[in-house]
Amino acid sequence: GGAATSAVTFTGNNTFASLSIAAPNYLVFPSGGTQTITAAFTWSGTSTAELVLVSTLLSSGNASTISVAAGSPTMSWALIRSMTFSGGATFTATSSIDQGRNSGITITPPSFGGGGVIGGG
């Protein structure tokens, strides 16, 4: 695939009015941290330029949280691991891979296969 060659690392708890993400991109969120986004977002990858969202979760850490109060934030062609989605919005990720330890989001695998948990759950 078209994985990004470097990571964008978030630190601490942050609030964004809006947050646009372009693919390919590798996003690392802090374990136990919360990123609050005021506006519902649409983050789109492709089958050859994916989005990766992961927490710095260690065995004793907590998942990272993305919080949106309302609306329907969506992602496509994303690989998601150790992320909590909260705040009242309805989160969905289509053509995406659930790598485990996620909550608050509906993740649908690509239509041509996939969908299994990679690397344990």
Tab-separated table of N, CA, C and O in Angstrom:
chain	number	residue	atom	x	y	z
A	1	GLY	N	0.811	-1.183	0.000
A	1	GLY	CA	0.000	0.000	0.000
A	1	GLY	C	0.854	1.244	0.000
A	1	GLY	O	2.070	1.183	-0.093
A	2	GLY	N	0.223	2.364	0.160
A	2	GLY	CA	0.913	3.635	0.140
A	2	GLY	C	1.050	4.227	1.516
A	2	GLY	O	0.596	5.331	1.762
A	3	ALA	N	1.657	3.487	2.429
A	3	ALA	CA	1.813	3.980	3.786
A	3	ALA	C	2.729	5.196	3.807
A	3	ALA	O	3.684	5.291	3.042
A	4	ALA	N	2.431	6.119	4.690
A	4	ALA	CA	3.259	7.314	4.837
A	4	ALA	C	4.635	6.920	5.350
A	4	ALA	O	4.787	5.938	6.074
A	5	THR	N	5.633	7.671	4.982
A	5	THR	CA	6.997	7.339	5.388
A	5	THR	C	7.357	7.900	6.748
A	5	THR	O	8.350	7.502	7.329
A	6	SER	N	6.587	8.847	7.271
A	6	SER	CA	6.840	9.366	8.607
A	6	SER	C	5.514	9.551	9.325
A	6	SER	O	4.467	9.620	8.703
A	7	ALA	N	5.598	9.624	10.655
A	7	ALA	CA	4.392	9.718	11.462
A	7	ALA	C	4.145	11.148	11.908
A	7	ALA	O	5.074	11.921	12.132
A	8	VAL	N	2.866	11.498	12.051
A	8	VAL	CA	2.454	12.735	12.702
A	8	VAL	C	2.068	12.327	14.114
A	8	VAL	O	1.179	11.498	14.309
A	9	THR	N	2.767	12.879	15.109
A	9	THR	CA	2.535	12.487	16.495
A	9	THR	C	1.852	13.620	17.249
A	9	THR	O	2.368	14.743	17.290
A	10	PHE	N	0.693	13.317	17.818
A	10	PHE	CA	-0.031	14.271	18.648
A	10	PHE	C	0.463	14.104	20.088
A	10	PHE	O	0.783	12.990	20.506
A	11	THR	N	0.518	15.182	20.848
A	11	THR	CA	0.891	15.100	22.258
A	11	THR	C	-0.166	15.799	23.088
A	11	THR	O	-0.772	16.782	22.650
A	12	GLY	N	-0.407	15.282	24.280
A	12	GLY	CA	-1.358	15.894	25.201
A	12	GLY	C	-2.788	15.837	24.721
A	12	GLY	O	-3.143	15.098	23.811
A	13	ASN	N	-3.627	16.634	25.386
A	13	ASN	CA	-5.035	16.766	25.031
A	13	ASN	C	-5.183	18.044	24.221
A	13	ASN	O	-4.662	19.093	24.607
A	14	ASN	N	-5.893	17.968	23.094
A	14	ASN	CA	-6.023	19.115	22.202
A	14	ASN	C	-7.467	19.290	21.767
A	14	ASN	O	-8.239	18.338	21.738
A	15	THR	N	-7.818	20.530	21.402
A	15	THR	CA	-9.123	20.822	20.819
A	15	THR	C	-8.895	21.503	19.477
A	15	THR	O	-8.129	22.463	19.388
A	16	PHE	N	-9.564	20.981	18.451
A	16	PHE	CA	-9.472	21.510	17.101
A	16	PHE	C	-10.866	21.924	16.642
A	16	PHE	O	-11.825	21.174	16.841
A	17	ALA	N	-10.986	23.089	16.003
A	17	ALA	CA	-12.266	23.478	15.420
A	17	ALA	C	-12.620	22.507	14.298
A	17	ALA	O	-13.754	22.068	14.165
A	18	SER	N	-11.608	22.159	13.492
A	18	SER	CA	-11.755	21.139	12.460
A	18	SER	C	-10.376	20.531	12.259
A	18	SER	O	-9.365	21.131	12.616
A	19	LEU	N	-10.338	19.346	11.713
A	19	LEU	CA	-9.063	18.668	11.488
A	19	LEU	C	-9.159	17.908	10.179
A	19	LEU	O	-9.972	16.991	10.036
A	20	SER	N	-8.359	18.335	9.211
A	20	SER	CA	-8.335	17.676	7.904
A	20	SER	C	-7.104	16.792	7.829
A	20	SER	O	-6.000	17.222	8.177
A	21	ILE	N	-7.295	15.572	7.378
A	21	ILE	CA	-6.211	14.608	7.246
A	21	ILE	C	-6.159	14.155	5.797
A	21	ILE	O	-7.178	13.754	5.227
A	22	ALA	N	-4.983	14.216	5.188
A	22	ALA	CA	-4.795	13.761	3.811
A	22	ALA	C	-4.022	12.444	3.820
A	22	ALA	O	-3.134	12.237	4.643
A	23	ALA	N	-4.368	11.553	2.913
A	23	ALA	CA	-3.715	10.247	2.819
A	23	ALA	C	-2.606	10.296	1.780
A	23	ALA	O	-2.688	11.096	0.842
A	24	PRO	N	-1.558	9.488	1.902
A	24	PRO	CA	-1.344	8.558	3.013
A	24	PRO	C	-0.837	9.322	4.229
A	24	PRO	O	-0.134	10.316	4.099
A	25	ASN	N	-1.218	8.857	5.411
A	25	ASN	CA	-0.794	9.498	6.634
A	25	ASN	C	-0.789	8.497	7.768
A	25	ASN	O	-1.686	7.656	7.858
A	26	TYR	N	0.215	8.582	8.634
A	26	TYR	CA	0.370	7.709	9.801
A	26	TYR	C	0.258	8.608	11.019
A	26	TYR	O	1.118	9.455	11.252
A	27	LEU	N	-0.827	8.460	11.778
A	27	LEU	CA	-1.119	9.333	12.909
A	27	LEU	C	-0.968	8.571	14.215
A	27	LEU	O	-1.564	7.504	14.394
A	28	VAL	N	-0.181	9.118	15.128
A	28	VAL	CA	0.058	8.487	16.424
A	28	VAL	C	-0.528	9.398	17.499
A	28	VAL	O	-0.150	10.574	17.606
A	29	PHE	N	-1.468	8.854	18.285
A	29	PHE	CA	-2.141	9.613	19.324
A	29	PHE	C	-1.667	9.150	20.699
A	29	PHE	O	-1.357	7.977	20.884
A	30	PRO	N	-1.619	10.065	21.693
A	30	PRO	CA	-1.086	9.701	23.004
A	30	PRO	C	-2.014	8.777	23.789
A	30	PRO	O	-3.220	8.994	23.832
A	31	SER	N	-1.431	7.765	24.406
A	31	SER	CA	-2.179	6.849	25.262
A	31	SER	C	-2.881	7.648	26.353
A	31	SER	O	-2.247	8.447	27.045
A	32	GLY	N	-4.189	7.467	26.482
A	32	GLY	CA	-4.959	8.155	27.510
A	32	GLY	C	-5.314	9.596	27.161
A	32	GLY	O	-6.032	10.244	27.894
A	33	GLY	N	-4.826	10.115	26.035
A	33	GLY	CA	-5.107	11.493	25.641
A	33	GLY	C	-6.413	11.614	24.879
A	33	GLY	O	-6.922	10.631	24.334
A	34	THR	N	-6.961	12.831	24.830
A	34	THR	CA	-8.202	13.086	24.098
A	34	THR	C	-7.988	14.222	23.112
A	34	THR	O	-7.503	15.294	23.479
A	35	GLN	N	-8.366	13.968	21.866
A	35	GLN	CA	-8.359	14.981	20.810
A	35	GLN	C	-9.822	15.320	20.535
A	35	GLN	O	-10.580	14.474	20.066
A	36	THR	N	-10.234	16.528	20.911
A	36	THR	CA	-11.612	16.971	20.708
A	36	THR	C	-11.667	17.763	19.400
A	36	THR	O	-10.880	18.692	19.201
A	37	ILE	N	-12.582	17.364	18.533
A	37	ILE	CA	-12.739	18.022	17.231
A	37	ILE	C	-14.161	18.554	17.164
A	37	ILE	O	-15.120	17.796	17.281
A	38	THR	N	-14.303	19.870	17.004
A	38	THR	CA	-15.625	20.496	17.040
A	38	THR	C	-16.487	20.079	15.854
A	38	THR	O	-17.667	19.765	16.015
A	39	ALA	N	-15.936	20.077	14.647
A	39	ALA	CA	-16.702	19.765	13.437
A	39	ALA	C	-16.512	18.305	13.046
A	39	ALA	O	-15.391	17.792	13.078
A	40	ALA	N	-17.603	17.648	12.673
A	40	ALA	CA	-17.504	16.277	12.160
A	40	ALA	C	-16.601	16.289	10.929
A	40	ALA	O	-16.612	17.234	10.145
A	41	PHE	N	-15.811	15.243	10.757
A	41	PHE	CA	-14.799	15.215	9.699
A	41	PHE	C	-15.058	14.101	8.703
A	41	PHE	O	-15.789	13.152	8.980
A	42	THR	N	-14.426	14.227	7.545
A	42	THR	CA	-14.352	13.157	6.560
A	42	THR	C	-12.881	12.997	6.220
A	42	THR	O	-12.279	13.912	5.642
A	43	TRP	N	-12.299	11.883	6.643
A	43	TRP	CA	-10.901	11.579	6.346
A	43	TRP	C	-10.893	10.440	5.348
A	43	TRP	O	-11.397	9.355	5.625
A	44	SER	N	-10.321	10.661	4.173
A	44	SER	CA	-10.397	9.675	3.099
A	44	SER	C	-9.021	9.227	2.644
A	44	SER	O	-8.184	10.050	2.277
A	45	GLY	N	-8.835	7.917	2.675
A	45	GLY	CA	-7.669	7.309	2.065
A	45	GLY	C	-8.121	6.567	0.822
A	45	GLY	O	-9.276	6.683	0.400
A	46	THR	N	-7.211	5.809	0.242
A	46	THR	CA	-7.537	4.958	-0.898
A	46	THR	C	-6.872	3.610	-0.680
A	46	THR	O	-6.086	3.436	0.256
A	47	SER	N	-7.139	2.666	-1.571
A	47	SER	CA	-6.542	1.334	-1.436
A	47	SER	C	-5.027	1.376	-1.586
A	47	SER	O	-4.328	0.466	-1.149
A	48	THR	N	-4.491	2.425	-2.175
A	48	THR	CA	-3.041	2.540	-2.338
A	48	THR	C	-2.438	3.684	-1.519
A	48	THR	O	-1.229	3.890	-1.542
A	49	ALA	N	-3.263	4.424	-0.808
A	49	ALA	CA	-2.793	5.511	0.061
A	49	ALA	C	-3.669	5.525	1.308
A	49	ALA	O	-4.689	6.207	1.362
A	50	GLU	N	-3.288	4.723	2.295
A	50	GLU	CA	-4.127	4.510	3.469
A	50	GLU	C	-3.853	5.531	4.566
A	50	GLU	O	-2.827	6.188	4.595
A	51	LEU	N	-4.813	5.604	5.494
A	51	LEU	CA	-4.651	6.345	6.735
A	51	LEU	C	-4.390	5.323	7.836
A	51	LEU	O	-5.020	4.262	7.857
A	52	VAL	N	-3.497	5.625	8.743
A	52	VAL	CA	-3.230	4.758	9.892
A	52	VAL	C	-3.432	5.605	11.137
A	52	VAL	O	-2.833	6.676	11.269
A	53	LEU	N	-4.299	5.131	12.051
A	53	LEU	CA	-4.542	5.808	13.322
A	53	LEU	C	-4.226	4.829	14.434
A	53	LEU	O	-4.875	3.773	14.536
A	54	VAL	N	-3.233	5.147	15.249
A	54	VAL	CA	-2.838	4.251	16.337
A	54	VAL	C	-2.577	5.055	17.601
A	54	VAL	O	-2.227	6.230	17.562
A	55	SER	N	-2.741	4.375	18.733
A	55	SER	CA	-2.416	4.939	20.026
A	55	SER	C	-1.007	4.513	20.404
A	55	SER	O	-0.514	3.482	19.946
A	56	THR	N	-0.359	5.297	21.253
A	56	THR	CA	0.938	4.897	21.803
A	56	THR	C	0.743	3.883	22.922
A	56	THR	O	1.644	3.649	23.710
A	57	LEU	N	-0.439	3.279	22.967
A	57	LEU	CA	-0.823	2.317	23.992
A	57	LEU	C	0.273	1.289	24.242
A	57	LEU	O	0.751	0.638	23.326
A	58	LEU	N	0.680	1.175	25.483
A	58	LEU	CA	1.552	0.090	25.899
A	58	LEU	C	0.680	-0.890	26.660
A	58	LEU	O	-0.499	-0.658	26.893
A	59	SER	N	1.252	-1.983	27.105
A	59	SER	CA	0.438	-3.023	27.754
A	59	SER	C	-0.345	-2.479	28.945
A	59	SER	O	-1.408	-2.965	29.263
A	60	SER	N	0.170	-1.463	29.616
A	60	SER	CA	-0.531	-0.921	30.781
A	60	SER	C	-1.241	0.400	30.487
A	60	SER	O	-1.801	1.013	31.379
A	61	GLY	N	-1.196	0.861	29.230
A	61	GLY	CA	-1.766	2.160	28.886
A	61	GLY	C	-3.229	2.102	28.513
A	61	GLY	O	-3.854	1.045	28.484
A	62	ASN	N	-3.772	3.263	28.230
A	62	ASN	CA	-5.163	3.393	27.805
A	62	ASN	C	-5.211	3.779	26.333
A	62	ASN	O	-4.285	4.398	25.811
A	63	ALA	N	-6.309	3.441	25.697
A	63	ALA	CA	-6.506	3.841	24.306
A	63	ALA	C	-6.536	5.367	24.217
A	63	ALA	O	-6.749	6.060	25.203
A	64	SER	N	-6.304	5.887	23.043
A	64	SER	CA	-6.439	7.315	22.775
A	64	SER	C	-7.876	7.600	22.367
A	64	SER	O	-8.537	6.740	21.792
A	65	THR	N	-8.345	8.810	22.652
A	65	THR	CA	-9.735	9.166	22.366
A	65	THR	C	-9.812	10.290	21.354
A	65	THR	O	-9.078	11.276	21.444
A	66	ILE	N	-10.719	10.114	20.388
A	66	ILE	CA	-11.126	11.198	19.495
A	66	ILE	C	-12.581	11.478	19.838
A	66	ILE	O	-13.424	10.580	19.802
A	67	SER	N	-12.866	12.726	20.213
A	67	SER	CA	-14.197	13.107	20.662
A	67	SER	C	-14.799	14.149	19.730
A	67	SER	O	-14.176	15.173	19.451
A	68	VAL	N	-16.004	13.855	19.240
A	68	VAL	CA	-16.776	14.798	18.428
A	68	VAL	C	-18.194	14.791	19.009
A	68	VAL	O	-18.777	13.726	19.210
A	69	ALA	N	-18.743	15.971	19.294
A	69	ALA	CA	-20.023	16.057	20.001
A	69	ALA	C	-21.221	15.631	19.168
A	69	ALA	O	-22.173	15.057	19.700
A	70	ALA	N	-21.208	15.900	17.860
A	70	ALA	CA	-22.398	15.625	17.054
A	70	ALA	C	-21.999	15.385	15.611
A	70	ALA	O	-20.892	15.698	15.197
A	71	GLY	N	-22.942	14.825	14.869
A	71	GLY	CA	-22.708	14.594	13.448
A	71	GLY	C	-22.248	13.176	13.166
A	71	GLY	O	-22.385	12.285	14.011
A	72	SER	N	-21.693	12.987	11.980
A	72	SER	CA	-21.293	11.651	11.530
A	72	SER	C	-19.885	11.687	10.937
A	72	SER	O	-19.709	11.683	9.718
A	73	PRO	N	-18.860	11.734	11.790
A	73	PRO	CA	-17.491	11.696	11.278
A	73	PRO	C	-17.232	10.369	10.566
A	73	PRO	O	-17.633	9.306	11.055
A	74	THR	N	-16.583	10.442	9.395
A	74	THR	CA	-16.333	9.230	8.626
A	74	THR	C	-14.874	9.145	8.200
A	74	THR	O	-14.188	10.160	8.043
A	75	MET	N	-14.441	7.903	8.020
A	75	MET	CA	-13.123	7.615	7.478
A	75	MET	C	-13.282	6.537	6.424
A	75	MET	O	-14.211	5.728	6.489
A	76	SER	N	-12.359	6.513	5.482
A	76	SER	CA	-12.301	5.409	4.528
A	76	SER	C	-10.842	5.022	4.343
A	76	SER	O	-9.948	5.861	4.450
A	77	TRP	N	-10.630	3.738	4.074
A	77	TRP	CA	-9.293	3.187	3.871
A	77	TRP	C	-8.364	3.578	5.022
A	77	TRP	O	-7.328	4.197	4.826
A	78	ALA	N	-8.790	3.196	6.234
A	78	ALA	CA	-8.010	3.477	7.435
A	78	ALA	C	-7.689	2.183	8.164
A	78	ALA	O	-8.478	1.240	8.157
A	79	LEU	N	-6.547	2.125	8.785
A	79	LEU	CA	-6.172	1.053	9.694
A	79	LEU	C	-6.212	1.690	11.076
A	79	LEU	O	-5.563	2.717	11.312
A	80	ILE	N	-7.006	1.103	11.990
A	80	ILE	CA	-7.270	1.743	13.278
A	80	ILE	C	-6.927	0.768	14.401
A	80	ILE	O	-7.374	-0.381	14.402
A	81	ARG	N	-6.117	1.238	15.385
A	81	ARG	CA	-5.739	0.386	16.518
A	81	ARG	C	-5.723	1.203	17.813
A	81	ARG	O	-5.154	2.278	17.881
A	82	SER	N	-6.355	0.647	18.841
A	82	SER	CA	-6.335	1.204	20.206
A	82	SER	C	-6.878	2.623	20.273
A	82	SER	O	-6.287	3.512	20.888
A	83	MET	N	-8.027	2.826	19.625
A	83	MET	CA	-8.653	4.141	19.597
A	83	MET	C	-10.081	4.069	20.144
A	83	MET	O	-10.819	3.137	19.844
A	84	THR	N	-10.460	5.070	20.936
A	84	THR	CA	-11.817	5.214	21.440
A	84	THR	C	-12.438	6.431	20.769
A	84	THR	O	-11.819	7.498	20.729
A	85	PHE	N	-13.632	6.261	20.241
A	85	PHE	CA	-14.356	7.351	19.592
A	85	PHE	C	-15.565	7.668	20.464
A	85	PHE	O	-16.350	6.772	20.787
A	86	SER	N	-15.713	8.936	20.875
A	86	SER	CA	-16.757	9.280	21.838
A	86	SER	C	-17.272	10.693	21.603
A	86	SER	O	-16.853	11.367	20.661
A	87	GLY	N	-18.186	11.130	22.471
A	87	GLY	CA	-18.665	12.506	22.455
A	87	GLY	C	-20.068	12.695	21.931
A	87	GLY	O	-20.578	13.799	21.940
A	88	GLY	N	-20.700	11.650	21.417
A	88	GLY	CA	-22.068	11.768	20.941
A	88	GLY	C	-22.232	11.619	19.442
A	88	GLY	O	-23.338	11.389	18.959
A	89	ALA	N	-21.172	11.793	18.671
A	89	ALA	CA	-21.243	11.624	17.215
A	89	ALA	C	-21.327	10.138	16.867
A	89	ALA	O	-21.030	9.274	17.694
A	90	THR	N	-21.718	9.833	15.633
A	90	THR	CA	-21.767	8.462	15.129
A	90	THR	C	-20.590	8.278	14.174
A	90	THR	O	-20.582	8.821	13.075
A	91	PHE	N	-19.585	7.515	14.616
A	91	PHE	CA	-18.347	7.330	13.861
A	91	PHE	C	-18.419	6.072	12.998
A	91	PHE	O	-18.839	5.014	13.476
A	92	THR	N	-17.970	6.181	11.735
A	92	THR	CA	-17.889	5.020	10.852
A	92	THR	C	-16.586	5.060	10.062
A	92	THR	O	-16.064	6.140	9.760
A	93	ALA	N	-16.086	3.875	9.756
A	93	ALA	CA	-14.906	3.735	8.901
A	93	ALA	C	-15.209	2.638	7.888
A	93	ALA	O	-15.454	1.489	8.270
A	94	THR	N	-15.232	2.990	6.608
A	94	THR	CA	-15.530	2.025	5.558
A	94	THR	C	-14.239	1.624	4.849
A	94	THR	O	-13.253	2.373	4.856
A	95	SER	N	-14.253	0.434	4.257
A	95	SER	CA	-13.076	-0.115	3.577
A	95	SER	C	-11.851	-0.008	4.483
A	95	SER	O	-10.764	0.358	4.053
A	96	SER	N	-12.049	-0.312	5.767
A	96	SER	CA	-11.019	-0.093	6.777
A	96	SER	C	-10.735	-1.375	7.558
A	96	SER	O	-11.514	-2.319	7.533
A	97	ILE	N	-9.620	-1.382	8.256
A	97	ILE	CA	-9.177	-2.553	9.012
A	97	ILE	C	-9.170	-2.232	10.503
A	97	ILE	O	-8.577	-1.241	10.937
A	98	ASP	N	-9.817	-3.086	11.270
A	98	ASP	CA	-9.866	-2.987	12.729
A	98	ASP	C	-8.713	-3.805	13.290
A	98	ASP	O	-8.736	-5.030	13.239
A	99	GLN	N	-7.685	-3.145	13.824
A	99	GLN	CA	-6.549	-3.864	14.395
A	99	GLN	C	-6.739	-4.170	15.871
A	99	GLN	O	-5.815	-4.629	16.518
A	100	GLY	N	-7.927	-3.920	16.404
A	100	GLY	CA	-8.226	-4.300	17.777
A	100	GLY	C	-8.132	-3.151	18.765
A	100	GLY	O	-7.542	-2.102	18.489
A	101	ARG	N	-8.768	-3.352	19.907
A	101	ARG	CA	-8.789	-2.404	21.024
A	101	ARG	C	-9.450	-1.081	20.652
A	101	ARG	O	-9.072	-0.031	21.175
A	102	ASN	N	-10.425	-1.122	19.731
A	102	ASN	CA	-11.162	0.076	19.328
A	102	ASN	C	-12.565	0.035	19.916
A	102	ASN	O	-13.123	-1.041	20.123
A	103	SER	N	-13.155	1.217	20.155
A	103	SER	CA	-14.541	1.270	20.608
A	103	SER	C	-15.193	2.552	20.110
A	103	SER	O	-14.508	3.523	19.778
A	104	GLY	N	-16.525	2.525	20.027
A	104	GLY	CA	-17.288	3.694	19.649
A	104	GLY	C	-17.332	3.980	18.160
A	104	GLY	O	-17.731	5.068	17.759
A	105	ILE	N	-16.922	3.006	17.336
A	105	ILE	CA	-16.889	3.200	15.886
A	105	ILE	C	-17.320	1.913	15.195
A	105	ILE	O	-17.042	0.816	15.691
A	106	THR	N	-18.008	2.047	14.067
A	106	THR	CA	-18.341	0.897	13.231
A	106	THR	C	-17.315	0.840	12.115
A	106	THR	O	-17.193	1.790	11.331
A	107	ILE	N	-16.554	-0.263	12.064
A	107	ILE	CA	-15.496	-0.426	11.071
A	107	ILE	C	-15.898	-1.540	10.119
A	107	ILE	O	-16.138	-2.665	10.540
A	108	THR	N	-15.988	-1.211	8.826
A	108	THR	CA	-16.365	-2.166	7.793
A	108	THR	C	-15.142	-2.449	6.923
A	108	THR	O	-14.521	-1.517	6.418
A	109	PRO	N	-14.781	-3.740	6.743
A	109	PRO	CA	-13.597	-4.062	5.938
A	109	PRO	C	-13.813	-3.789	4.452
A	109	PRO	O	-14.953	-3.662	4.002
A	110	PRO	N	-12.726	-3.728	3.690
A	110	PRO	CA	-12.857	-3.573	2.237
A	110	PRO	C	-13.673	-4.711	1.644
A	110	PRO	O	-13.642	-5.835	2.154
A	111	SER	N	-14.363	-4.455	0.561
A	111	SER	CA	-15.244	-5.466	-0.025
A	111	SER	C	-14.482	-6.633	-0.623
A	111	SER	O	-15.034	-7.702	-0.802
A	112	PHE	N	-13.189	-6.462	-0.904
A	112	PHE	CA	-12.437	-7.552	-1.518
A	112	PHE	C	-11.764	-8.450	-0.511
A	112	PHE	O	-11.024	-9.337	-0.869
A	113	GLY	N	-12.020	-8.257	0.783
A	113	GLY	CA	-11.449	-9.145	1.798
A	113	GLY	C	-10.956	-8.352	2.989
A	113	GLY	O	-11.219	-7.173	3.112
A	114	GLY	N	-10.254	-9.049	3.860
A	114	GLY	CA	-9.747	-8.408	5.068
A	114	GLY	C	-10.762	-8.475	6.171
A	114	GLY	O	-11.680	-9.253	6.163
A	115	GLY	N	-10.583	-7.649	7.162
A	115	GLY	CA	-11.518	-7.561	8.276
A	115	GLY	C	-11.089	-8.347	9.488
A	115	GLY	O	-11.635	-8.197	10.555
A	116	GLY	N	-10.080	-9.210	9.332
A	116	GLY	CA	-9.590	-9.941	10.480
A	116	GLY	C	-8.726	-9.041	11.342
A	116	GLY	O	-8.206	-8.034	10.898
A	117	VAL	N	-8.606	-9.384	12.605
A	117	VAL	CA	-7.731	-8.619	13.483
A	117	VAL	C	-6.299	-9.017	13.183
A	117	VAL	O	-5.947	-10.190	13.175
A	118	ILE	N	-5.463	-8.048	12.911
A	118	ILE	CA	-4.072	-8.291	12.565
A	118	ILE	C	-3.227	-8.095	13.801
A	118	ILE	O	-3.336	-7.098	14.498
A	119	GLY	N	-2.388	-9.060	14.114
A	119	GLY	CA	-1.469	-8.898	15.216
A	119	GLY	C	-2.076	-9.076	16.592
A	119	GLY	O	-1.555	-8.592	17.573
A	120	GLY	N	-3.172	-9.776	16.699
A	120	GLY	CA	-3.772	-10.028	18.003
A	120	GLY	C	-4.825	-8.997	18.353
A	120	GLY	O	-4.915	-7.955	17.731
A	121	GLY	N	-5.618	-9.262	19.361
A	121	GLY	CA	-6.712	-8.357	19.668
A	121	GLY	C	-6.638	-7.673	20.943
A	121	GLY	O	-5.946	-7.680	21.816
